[in-house]
Short mmCIF file of C-alpha atoms in Angstrom, two decimals:
data_model
loop_
_atom_site.label_atom_id
_atom_site.label_comp_id
_atom_site.label_asym_id
_atom_site.label_seq_id
_atom_site.Cartn_x
_atom_site.Cartn_y
_atom_site.Cartn_z
CA MET A 1 84.96 123.28 89.24
CA ASN A 2 86.88 120.09 88.43
CA ILE A 3 90.04 118.91 90.16
CA LEU A 4 92.43 120.17 87.46
CA GLN A 5 90.87 123.63 87.60
CA ALA A 6 91.22 123.56 91.39
CA CYS A 7 94.91 122.69 90.98
CA GLU A 8 95.35 125.72 88.70
CA SER A 9 93.55 128.18 90.98
CA PRO A 10 95.88 130.37 93.09
CA LEU A 11 93.09 130.55 95.66
CA LEU A 12 93.03 126.75 96.03
CA PHE A 13 95.72 124.17 95.30
CA ALA A 14 98.04 126.05 92.91
CA PRO A 15 100.56 126.95 95.69
CA TRP A 16 101.30 123.23 96.07
CA PHE A 17 102.40 123.03 92.41
CA LYS A 18 105.25 125.52 92.17
CA LYS A 19 106.69 123.82 89.07
CA ARG A 20 103.70 122.42 87.25
CA GLU A 21 105.87 120.60 84.70
CA ASN A 22 107.03 118.27 87.48
CA TYR A 23 103.41 117.16 87.99
CA ALA A 24 102.51 116.63 84.33
CA SER A 25 102.05 112.87 84.72
CA TRP A 26 99.92 113.33 87.83
CA PHE A 27 97.65 115.80 86.02
CA ALA A 28 97.24 113.22 83.25
CA PHE A 29 96.25 110.60 85.83
CA LEU A 30 93.75 112.93 87.50
CA ALA A 31 92.23 113.77 84.11
CA ALA A 32 91.82 110.05 83.40
CA PHE A 33 90.37 109.16 86.82
CA PHE A 34 87.90 112.05 86.83
CA GLY A 35 86.97 111.63 83.15
CA LEU A 36 88.24 115.07 82.09
CA PRO A 37 89.36 116.14 78.60
CA MET A 38 93.04 115.46 77.90
CA SER A 39 95.64 117.29 75.87
CA GLU A 40 97.64 115.33 73.29
CA ASP A 41 100.55 115.04 75.71
CA GLN A 42 98.27 113.85 78.50
CA LEU A 43 96.66 111.29 76.21
CA ALA A 44 100.10 109.95 75.24
CA THR A 45 101.04 109.74 78.93
CA PHE A 46 97.76 107.99 79.70
CA LYS A 47 98.31 105.36 76.99
CA HIS A 48 101.88 104.72 78.12
CA HIS A 49 101.00 104.15 81.78
CA THR A 50 97.73 102.23 81.31
CA GLY A 51 98.37 100.21 78.15
CA ARG A 52 94.98 101.42 76.89
CA THR A 53 94.02 102.90 73.55
CA GLU A 54 91.01 105.04 74.52
CA ALA A 55 90.71 107.67 77.23
CA PRO A 56 87.83 107.39 79.74
CA LYS A 57 84.78 109.45 78.84
CA GLU A 58 83.46 109.74 82.38
CA ALA A 59 84.76 109.69 85.94
CA GLY A 60 85.78 106.29 87.23
CA SER A 61 84.71 104.62 90.44
CA GLU A 62 87.94 102.68 91.02
CA ALA A 63 91.61 103.17 90.17
CA TRP A 64 94.87 101.45 91.04
CA LEU A 65 98.20 103.28 91.09
CA ILE A 66 101.37 101.18 90.85
CA VAL A 67 104.07 103.79 91.31
CA GLY A 68 107.63 103.70 92.64
CA ARG A 69 108.65 105.18 95.98
CA ARG A 70 108.86 108.97 96.28
CA GLY A 71 106.60 109.26 93.27
CA GLY A 72 104.11 111.51 95.08
CA LYS A 73 101.39 108.98 95.90
CA SER A 74 100.69 110.16 99.47
CA PHE A 75 100.42 113.80 98.42
CA VAL A 76 97.98 112.97 95.62
CA MET A 77 95.97 110.82 98.04
CA ALA A 78 95.62 113.83 100.33
CA LEU A 79 94.76 116.13 97.42
CA VAL A 80 92.02 113.82 96.15
CA ALA A 81 90.68 113.34 99.69
CA VAL A 82 90.37 117.08 100.29
CA PHE A 83 88.86 117.74 96.86
CA LEU A 84 86.21 115.00 97.18
CA ALA A 85 85.36 116.09 100.73
CA CYS A 86 85.06 119.81 100.04
CA PHE A 87 83.73 120.13 96.49
CA PHE A 88 80.89 117.59 96.48
CA ASP A 89 77.54 117.49 98.25
CA TYR A 90 76.63 113.99 99.46
CA ARG A 91 73.67 114.91 101.66
CA GLN A 92 71.16 113.51 99.16
CA TYR A 93 72.59 110.04 99.94
CA LEU A 94 72.60 110.44 103.74
CA ALA A 95 70.00 109.88 106.43
CA PRO A 96 69.45 112.62 109.04
CA GLY A 97 72.47 112.66 111.36
CA GLU A 98 74.57 110.52 109.03
CA ARG A 99 77.93 111.69 107.69
CA ALA A 100 79.76 110.79 104.51
CA THR A 101 83.32 109.63 105.15
CA VAL A 102 86.38 110.14 103.01
CA LEU A 103 88.70 107.50 104.44
CA VAL A 104 92.44 107.35 103.84
CA ILE A 105 94.02 104.06 104.91
CA ALA A 106 97.79 103.98 105.43
CA ALA A 107 100.08 101.01 105.95
CA ASP A 108 101.18 102.20 109.40
CA ARG A 109 100.88 105.13 111.81
CA ARG A 110 103.98 106.88 110.49
CA GLN A 111 102.60 106.98 106.97
CA ALA A 112 99.20 108.00 108.30
CA ARG A 113 100.79 111.01 110.01
CA VAL A 114 102.38 112.07 106.71
CA ILE A 115 98.99 112.08 104.98
CA VAL A 116 97.31 113.88 107.90
CA ARG A 117 99.89 116.68 107.61
CA TYR A 118 99.18 117.09 103.90
CA ILE A 119 95.43 117.19 104.50
CA LYS A 120 95.72 119.62 107.40
CA ALA A 121 97.97 121.95 105.40
CA MET A 122 95.43 122.10 102.57
CA LEU A 123 92.39 122.56 104.78
CA THR A 124 93.92 125.18 107.05
CA GLY A 125 96.10 126.87 104.43
CA ILE A 126 93.27 127.60 101.99
CA PRO A 127 90.95 130.22 103.57
CA SER A 128 87.80 129.09 101.75
CA LEU A 129 88.34 125.49 102.89
CA ALA A 130 89.26 126.46 106.44
CA LEU A 131 85.73 127.81 106.83
CA LEU A 132 84.43 124.26 106.34
CA ILE A 133 86.28 122.83 109.35
CA ASP A 134 83.84 122.13 112.17
CA ARG A 135 85.99 119.90 114.38
CA GLU A 136 89.52 118.55 114.19
CA THR A 137 91.10 115.57 115.98
CA ALA A 138 94.50 113.91 115.65
CA ASP A 139 93.36 111.81 112.70
CA SER A 140 90.09 113.27 111.40
CA PHE A 141 88.40 116.45 110.22
CA ASP A 142 84.64 116.99 110.53
CA LEU A 143 83.42 119.46 107.91
CA THR A 144 80.26 121.55 108.00
CA ASN A 145 78.92 119.84 104.85
CA SER A 146 78.29 116.52 106.66
CA VAL A 147 81.59 115.04 105.45
CA THR A 148 84.38 113.64 107.62
CA ILE A 149 87.92 113.09 106.39
CA GLU A 150 89.47 110.30 108.42
CA VAL A 151 92.96 108.79 108.26
CA GLY A 152 93.62 105.38 109.77
CA THR A 153 95.74 102.26 109.54
CA ALA A 154 94.87 98.96 107.91
CA SER A 155 92.21 97.00 109.84
CA PHE A 156 89.20 95.26 108.35
CA ARG A 157 87.32 95.48 111.67
CA SER A 158 87.58 99.27 112.02
CA THR A 159 86.42 99.96 108.44
CA ARG A 160 82.87 98.66 108.86
CA GLY A 161 79.77 100.74 109.53
CA TYR A 162 80.59 103.84 107.47
CA SER A 163 79.00 105.47 104.43
CA TYR A 164 81.96 106.15 102.18
CA ALA A 165 82.16 109.01 99.72
CA ALA A 166 85.68 107.84 98.91
CA VAL A 167 88.28 105.40 100.18
CA LEU A 168 91.93 105.98 99.39
CA CYS A 169 94.31 103.10 100.18
CA ASP A 170 97.98 104.04 100.50
CA GLU A 171 100.78 101.44 100.10
CA ILE A 172 98.24 98.64 99.93
CA ALA A 173 100.89 96.09 98.93
CA PHE A 174 102.44 96.50 102.38
CA TRP A 175 99.37 96.21 104.59
CA ARG A 176 100.06 93.65 107.29
CA THR A 177 97.86 92.72 110.24
CA ASP A 178 97.75 89.73 112.57
CA ASP A 179 93.95 89.45 112.33
CA ALA A 180 93.86 88.50 108.63
CA ALA A 181 96.17 86.51 106.36
CA GLU A 182 95.22 88.71 103.40
CA PRO A 183 94.41 92.09 104.98
CA ASP A 184 94.18 93.91 101.65
CA PHE A 185 91.39 91.67 100.35
CA ALA A 186 89.71 91.55 103.79
CA ILE A 187 89.67 95.35 104.14
CA LEU A 188 88.43 95.92 100.60
CA ASP A 189 85.65 93.38 101.20
CA ALA A 190 84.67 95.29 104.35
CA ILE A 191 84.77 98.66 102.57
CA ARG A 192 82.78 97.97 99.41
CA PRO A 193 79.34 97.64 101.08
CA GLY A 194 79.90 101.08 102.65
CA MET A 195 80.38 102.58 99.18
CA ALA A 196 77.19 101.13 97.76
CA THR A 197 74.76 103.84 98.93
CA ILE A 198 76.72 106.87 97.65
CA HIS A 199 76.55 106.44 93.89
CA THR A 200 79.50 108.75 93.15
CA SER A 201 81.85 107.07 95.63
CA MET A 202 85.44 106.44 94.53
CA LEU A 203 88.06 103.85 95.47
CA LEU A 204 91.71 104.71 94.84
CA CYS A 205 94.42 102.20 95.77
CA ALA A 206 98.09 103.13 95.44
CA SER A 207 101.38 101.44 96.25
CA SER A 208 104.81 100.61 95.05
CA PRO A 209 104.71 96.94 94.00
CA TYR A 210 105.98 93.99 96.01
CA ALA A 211 105.50 90.26 95.54
CA ARG A 212 103.23 88.82 92.85
CA ARG A 213 100.27 88.30 95.14
CA GLY A 214 97.62 90.34 96.90
CA ALA A 215 95.01 92.81 95.72
CA LEU A 216 97.44 95.13 93.90
CA TRP A 217 98.92 92.29 91.83
CA ASP A 218 95.43 90.91 91.19
CA ALA A 219 94.21 94.27 89.86
CA TYR A 220 97.28 94.67 87.65
CA ARG A 221 97.08 91.11 86.32
CA ARG A 222 93.38 91.34 85.46
CA HIS A 223 92.92 94.95 84.38
CA TRP A 224 96.12 96.64 83.17
CA GLY A 225 95.92 97.35 79.44
CA LYS A 226 92.17 96.74 79.30
CA ASP A 227 89.57 99.42 78.62
CA GLY A 228 86.79 99.94 81.12
CA ALA A 229 86.79 99.96 84.91
CA PRO A 230 88.87 99.84 86.97
CA LEU A 231 91.70 102.07 85.80
CA VAL A 232 95.20 100.65 86.45
CA TRP A 233 98.15 103.03 86.12
CA LYS A 234 101.78 101.83 86.34
CA ALA A 235 104.77 104.20 86.43
CA THR A 236 108.32 104.50 87.68
CA THR A 237 109.28 107.00 90.34
CA ARG A 238 110.93 109.43 87.94
CA GLU A 239 108.04 109.27 85.47
CA MET A 240 105.75 110.66 88.17
CA ASN A 241 108.34 112.74 90.04
CA PRO A 242 111.25 113.88 87.85
CA THR A 243 112.83 115.74 90.78
CA VAL A 244 114.21 112.42 92.08
CA ARG A 245 117.80 112.18 90.84
CA GLN A 246 118.63 109.35 88.45
CA SER A 247 121.87 108.80 90.37
CA VAL A 248 119.84 107.81 93.45
CA VAL A 249 117.96 105.20 91.43
CA ASP A 250 121.14 103.90 89.79
CA ALA A 251 122.91 103.50 93.14
CA ALA A 252 119.95 101.58 94.57
CA LEU A 253 119.84 99.28 91.54
CA GLU A 254 123.54 98.56 91.94
CA ARG A 255 123.14 97.67 95.62
CA ASP A 256 120.09 95.40 95.27
CA HIS A 257 118.61 95.18 91.79
CA ALA A 258 115.52 93.15 92.72
CA ALA A 259 114.46 95.40 95.60
CA ALA A 260 115.30 98.64 93.78
CA SER A 261 113.43 97.55 90.65
CA ALA A 262 110.29 97.29 92.76
CA GLU A 263 110.87 100.44 94.79
CA TRP A 264 111.97 102.79 92.00
CA LEU A 265 110.99 101.15 88.69
CA ALA A 266 107.61 99.78 89.85
CA GLU A 267 108.47 96.24 88.74
CA TRP A 268 107.06 93.23 90.54
CA ARG A 269 109.55 91.22 92.58
CA SER A 270 110.27 87.76 91.20
CA ASP A 271 112.61 86.76 94.05
CA ILE A 272 109.86 86.47 96.68
CA GLU A 273 107.23 83.76 97.02
CA ALA A 274 104.87 82.45 99.68
CA PHE A 275 106.27 80.04 102.26
CA VAL A 276 103.26 77.76 102.72
CA SER A 277 99.59 77.76 101.77
CA ARG A 278 96.87 78.56 104.27
CA GLU A 279 95.18 75.23 103.50
CA THR A 280 98.30 73.31 104.52
CA VAL A 281 98.57 75.13 107.86
CA GLU A 282 94.86 74.85 108.66
CA ALA A 283 95.02 71.10 108.03
CA CYS A 284 97.41 70.91 111.02
CA VAL A 285 95.10 72.79 113.41
CA SER A 286 93.00 71.12 116.12
CA LEU A 287 89.73 73.02 115.77
CA ASN A 288 88.50 74.88 118.87
CA VAL A 289 91.55 73.78 120.90
CA THR A 290 93.26 76.96 122.10
CA GLU A 291 95.33 75.40 124.91
CA ARG A 292 96.04 71.95 126.36
CA ALA A 293 96.23 71.65 130.13
CA PRO A 294 99.34 70.14 131.74
CA ALA A 295 99.33 66.34 131.87
CA ASN A 296 101.84 63.60 132.51
CA MET A 297 103.98 64.43 129.46
CA ALA A 298 107.57 65.34 128.73
CA TYR A 299 107.22 68.96 127.69
CA LYS A 300 109.64 71.28 125.95
CA ALA A 301 109.50 75.06 125.64
CA ALA A 302 110.88 77.79 123.40
CA VAL A 303 110.94 81.55 123.90
CA ASP A 304 111.42 84.52 121.58
CA PRO A 305 112.66 87.22 123.99
CA SER A 306 112.17 90.94 123.56
CA GLY A 307 113.20 94.09 125.35
CA GLY A 308 109.61 95.29 125.69
CA SER A 309 109.65 98.31 123.40
CA ASN A 310 109.32 97.02 119.82
CA ASP A 311 108.59 93.31 119.33
CA SER A 312 106.37 90.95 121.28
CA MET A 313 107.86 88.43 123.68
CA THR A 314 106.46 84.96 123.05
CA LEU A 315 106.57 81.47 124.54
CA ALA A 316 105.57 78.09 123.09
CA ILE A 317 105.16 74.78 124.92
CA GLY A 318 104.72 71.38 123.28
CA HIS A 319 105.16 67.63 123.60
CA LYS A 320 105.65 64.62 121.34
CA GLU A 321 102.97 62.04 120.56
CA GLY A 322 104.39 59.29 118.38
CA SER A 323 105.83 61.01 115.33
CA LYS A 324 103.78 64.18 115.80
CA ALA A 325 104.83 67.41 117.53
CA VAL A 326 101.87 68.71 119.56
CA LEU A 327 101.59 72.36 120.56
CA ASP A 328 100.11 72.77 124.04
CA ALA A 329 100.29 76.46 124.90
CA THR A 330 101.51 79.81 123.60
CA ARG A 331 101.88 83.20 125.22
CA GLU A 332 102.43 86.61 123.69
CA ARG A 333 103.03 89.88 125.45
CA LYS A 334 102.92 92.94 123.23
CA PRO A 335 105.02 96.04 123.90
CA PRO A 336 105.28 98.05 125.95
CA PHE A 337 105.89 95.70 128.86
CA SER A 338 108.35 95.04 131.66
CA PRO A 339 110.68 92.23 130.50
CA GLU A 340 111.29 91.15 134.09
CA SER A 341 107.55 90.80 134.76
CA VAL A 342 106.98 88.82 131.56
CA VAL A 343 109.87 86.47 132.36
CA GLU A 344 108.35 85.87 135.80
CA GLU A 345 104.96 85.15 134.22
CA PHE A 346 106.47 82.80 131.63
CA CYS A 347 108.47 80.93 134.29
CA SER A 348 105.32 80.36 136.33
CA LEU A 349 103.66 78.79 133.28
CA LEU A 350 106.74 76.68 132.54
CA LYS A 351 106.77 75.29 136.07
CA SER A 352 103.07 74.38 135.80
CA TYR A 353 104.05 72.10 132.91
CA GLY A 354 107.00 70.67 134.85
CA ILE A 355 109.54 72.37 132.59
CA SER A 356 112.94 73.34 134.04
CA SER A 357 114.60 74.76 130.91
CA VAL A 358 113.65 76.92 127.95
CA THR A 359 115.41 77.43 124.62
CA GLY A 360 115.79 80.75 122.82
CA ASP A 361 118.10 82.74 120.58
CA ARG A 362 121.07 84.92 121.54
CA TYR A 363 118.96 88.07 121.87
CA ALA A 364 120.50 90.65 124.26
CA GLY A 365 123.41 88.41 125.25
CA GLU A 366 123.38 87.26 128.88
CA TRP A 367 120.30 89.22 129.96
CA PRO A 368 117.55 86.64 129.15
CA ARG A 369 119.60 83.80 130.61
CA GLU A 370 120.14 85.69 133.84
CA GLN A 371 116.45 86.61 134.18
CA PHE A 372 115.23 83.05 133.65
CA ARG A 373 117.88 81.67 136.05
CA LYS A 374 116.53 83.99 138.77
CA HIS A 375 113.31 81.97 138.63
CA GLY A 376 114.96 78.57 138.48
CA ILE A 377 114.65 78.06 134.71
CA GLN A 378 117.72 77.26 132.63
CA TYR A 379 118.01 79.21 129.36
CA ARG A 380 119.57 77.26 126.50
CA LEU A 381 120.71 78.71 123.20
CA ALA A 382 119.10 77.55 119.97
CA ASP A 383 121.43 75.97 117.43
CA LYS A 384 119.56 77.08 114.31
CA THR A 385 118.69 80.41 112.80
CA ARG A 386 115.12 81.56 112.39
CA SER A 387 115.25 80.89 108.64
CA ASP A 388 116.54 77.34 109.19
CA LEU A 389 113.79 76.66 111.73
CA TYR A 390 111.12 77.67 109.23
CA ARG A 391 112.76 75.63 106.48
CA ASP A 392 112.66 72.52 108.72
CA LEU A 393 109.07 73.26 109.77
CA LEU A 394 107.75 73.17 106.20
CA PRO A 395 107.98 69.39 105.55
CA LEU A 396 106.36 68.73 108.92
CA LEU A 397 103.45 71.00 107.99
CA ASN A 398 103.15 69.36 104.57
CA SER A 399 103.06 65.88 106.10
CA GLY A 400 100.69 66.81 108.93
CA SER A 401 103.32 65.95 111.54
CA VAL A 402 102.46 69.02 113.62
CA ASP A 403 99.35 69.54 115.75
CA LEU A 404 98.77 73.29 116.11
CA LEU A 405 96.41 75.21 118.37
CA ASP A 406 93.39 77.04 116.95
CA ASP A 407 95.00 80.49 117.03
CA ASP A 408 94.30 82.87 114.13
CA LYS A 409 97.32 85.02 114.89
CA LEU A 410 99.67 82.02 114.80
CA ILE A 411 98.11 80.74 111.58
CA ASN A 412 98.33 84.15 109.92
CA GLN A 413 101.95 84.61 110.95
CA ILE A 414 102.97 81.24 109.49
CA VAL A 415 100.99 81.83 106.29
CA GLY A 416 102.49 85.32 106.00
CA LEU A 417 106.09 84.09 105.91
CA GLU A 418 108.03 84.63 102.70
CA ARG A 419 110.83 82.87 100.87
CA ARG A 420 113.43 85.27 99.53
CA VAL A 421 116.46 84.67 97.35
CA ALA A 422 119.40 86.96 98.10
CA ARG A 423 121.85 88.22 95.51
CA GLY A 424 124.26 85.35 96.21
CA GLY A 425 121.52 82.79 95.63
CA ARG A 426 121.05 82.04 99.33
CA GLU A 427 117.42 81.51 100.34
CA SER A 428 115.97 83.01 103.51
CA ILE A 429 112.55 82.74 105.13
CA ASP A 430 111.19 85.65 107.16
CA HIS A 431 108.12 87.78 107.74
CA ALA A 432 107.03 90.35 105.16
CA PRO A 433 107.63 94.10 105.61
CA ASN A 434 105.43 95.56 108.38
CA ALA A 435 104.49 92.04 109.51
CA HIS A 436 105.42 90.02 112.60
CA ASP A 437 106.45 86.43 113.27
CA ASP A 438 107.14 86.40 117.03
CA ILE A 439 104.66 83.61 117.83
CA ALA A 440 105.55 81.63 114.72
CA ASN A 441 109.24 81.80 115.64
CA SER A 442 108.81 80.33 119.12
CA VAL A 443 106.46 77.65 117.74
CA ALA A 444 108.92 76.69 115.00
CA LEU A 445 111.67 76.38 117.61
CA VAL A 446 109.67 74.16 119.95
CA VAL A 447 108.63 71.95 117.01
CA GLU A 448 112.31 71.58 116.08
CA MET A 449 113.11 70.59 119.67
CA LEU A 450 110.37 67.96 119.62
CA ASN A 451 111.22 66.63 116.18
CA PRO A 452 114.86 67.50 115.43
CA SER A 453 115.75 67.25 111.77
CA ARG A 454 117.57 64.07 110.92
CA GLN A 455 121.33 64.13 110.80
CA ALA A 456 122.97 63.73 107.42
CA PRO A 457 124.16 60.17 106.62
CA VAL A 458 127.71 59.46 107.72
CA ALA A 459 130.08 57.85 105.21
CA TYR A 460 132.49 55.16 106.41
CA SER A 461 135.60 53.96 104.64
CA GLY A 462 137.47 50.71 105.07
CA VAL A 463 138.02 47.23 103.69
CA PHE A 464 134.91 45.10 103.29
CA HIS A 465 134.97 41.32 102.90
CA THR A 466 132.28 39.13 101.46
CA VAL A 467 131.35 36.29 103.80
CA TYR A 468 130.05 33.10 102.25
#
């Protein structure tokens, strides 16, 4: 039984397709990916969304879906995961005791929970598939046929060591981690060796588009409109899910055309670009130096405060050597934490460097100032916004006027910053969606304190006389 037949069977997936006409484009995609015969309408849909002239004659091993939000990507990911886990026998590729894994990778835990619910509903709601469930956890299902369906979040370290029957990557354009500057490429590189031993393994990556970079953009740029593997499919939200009202799309386009074009029309954003190259940042790093002990220097410090529930609270300490701003120490405390305890810890470190004041933003009004004053540290307010701090940091990075610590998280946060142009033409610099910049923010502030940007020239008027 192929996947389209399974979708038609009332004993299997048919209850999930109450109005089959709403899923016509998805059935065309599944026919293409699994190398199944297509109707004339499906072939026309295939050509429109792939830019190709010939339909695949056999199942593919890799496909990329560039589809707008609410297009049905997560549901189809779950459907494909359950089908590949339950309807194939991979034991010929496995050693005794080994299990084949169907891995679904989501951008974050919230999205992972959505996919888990879809998978659980299919496995438990279809009696013949429920018999295959051997063990169930919060994010995985062990089946009696030596297959495990597992749902996780993006991490290249946790994806090693598996034998993959299939890997399905959801919202890959929005994967962000602090342990890799390019987590999509890093995770795919970690996954591919695990797919090598199961010859029928499949890789399916899906996302709404974002900036013109990363693995999704690379696949589109190199393979869309070209016959052969991999298959690249690009479609708007309403082309894949006509139940989304056009008025919703129109209203979003009116509010923010650039963002809505990406989210609903699956168009790449042209208003976002990288802030700085990794090579430029790494050229400013002192290799193997993770912290500099206190010495007889005039130190300055910056803090990025947090309430302890969402963002990290960070601290950066530095000094000036000639024309160079030198970073001496950083601290990060991830949530959850007690803000009072972290302030006490930070103040102890500040005093060890002979620092009596720290600079930070206006977060939470008087609270941070009061907490630091309790420990004898004056809290001063920063003059510049986060975006302005990053803008002033860039020329210092380009000229090598900053000496950074060898800290992968700091490097990745700086490299991950983005330039964005708002509707009024104003440029801003900030972290990408799902990313963080807490350490980078405190470092940019302390660098500004050590090397304040030059004041604009002052014009004078008056009467000038030539002296002979």
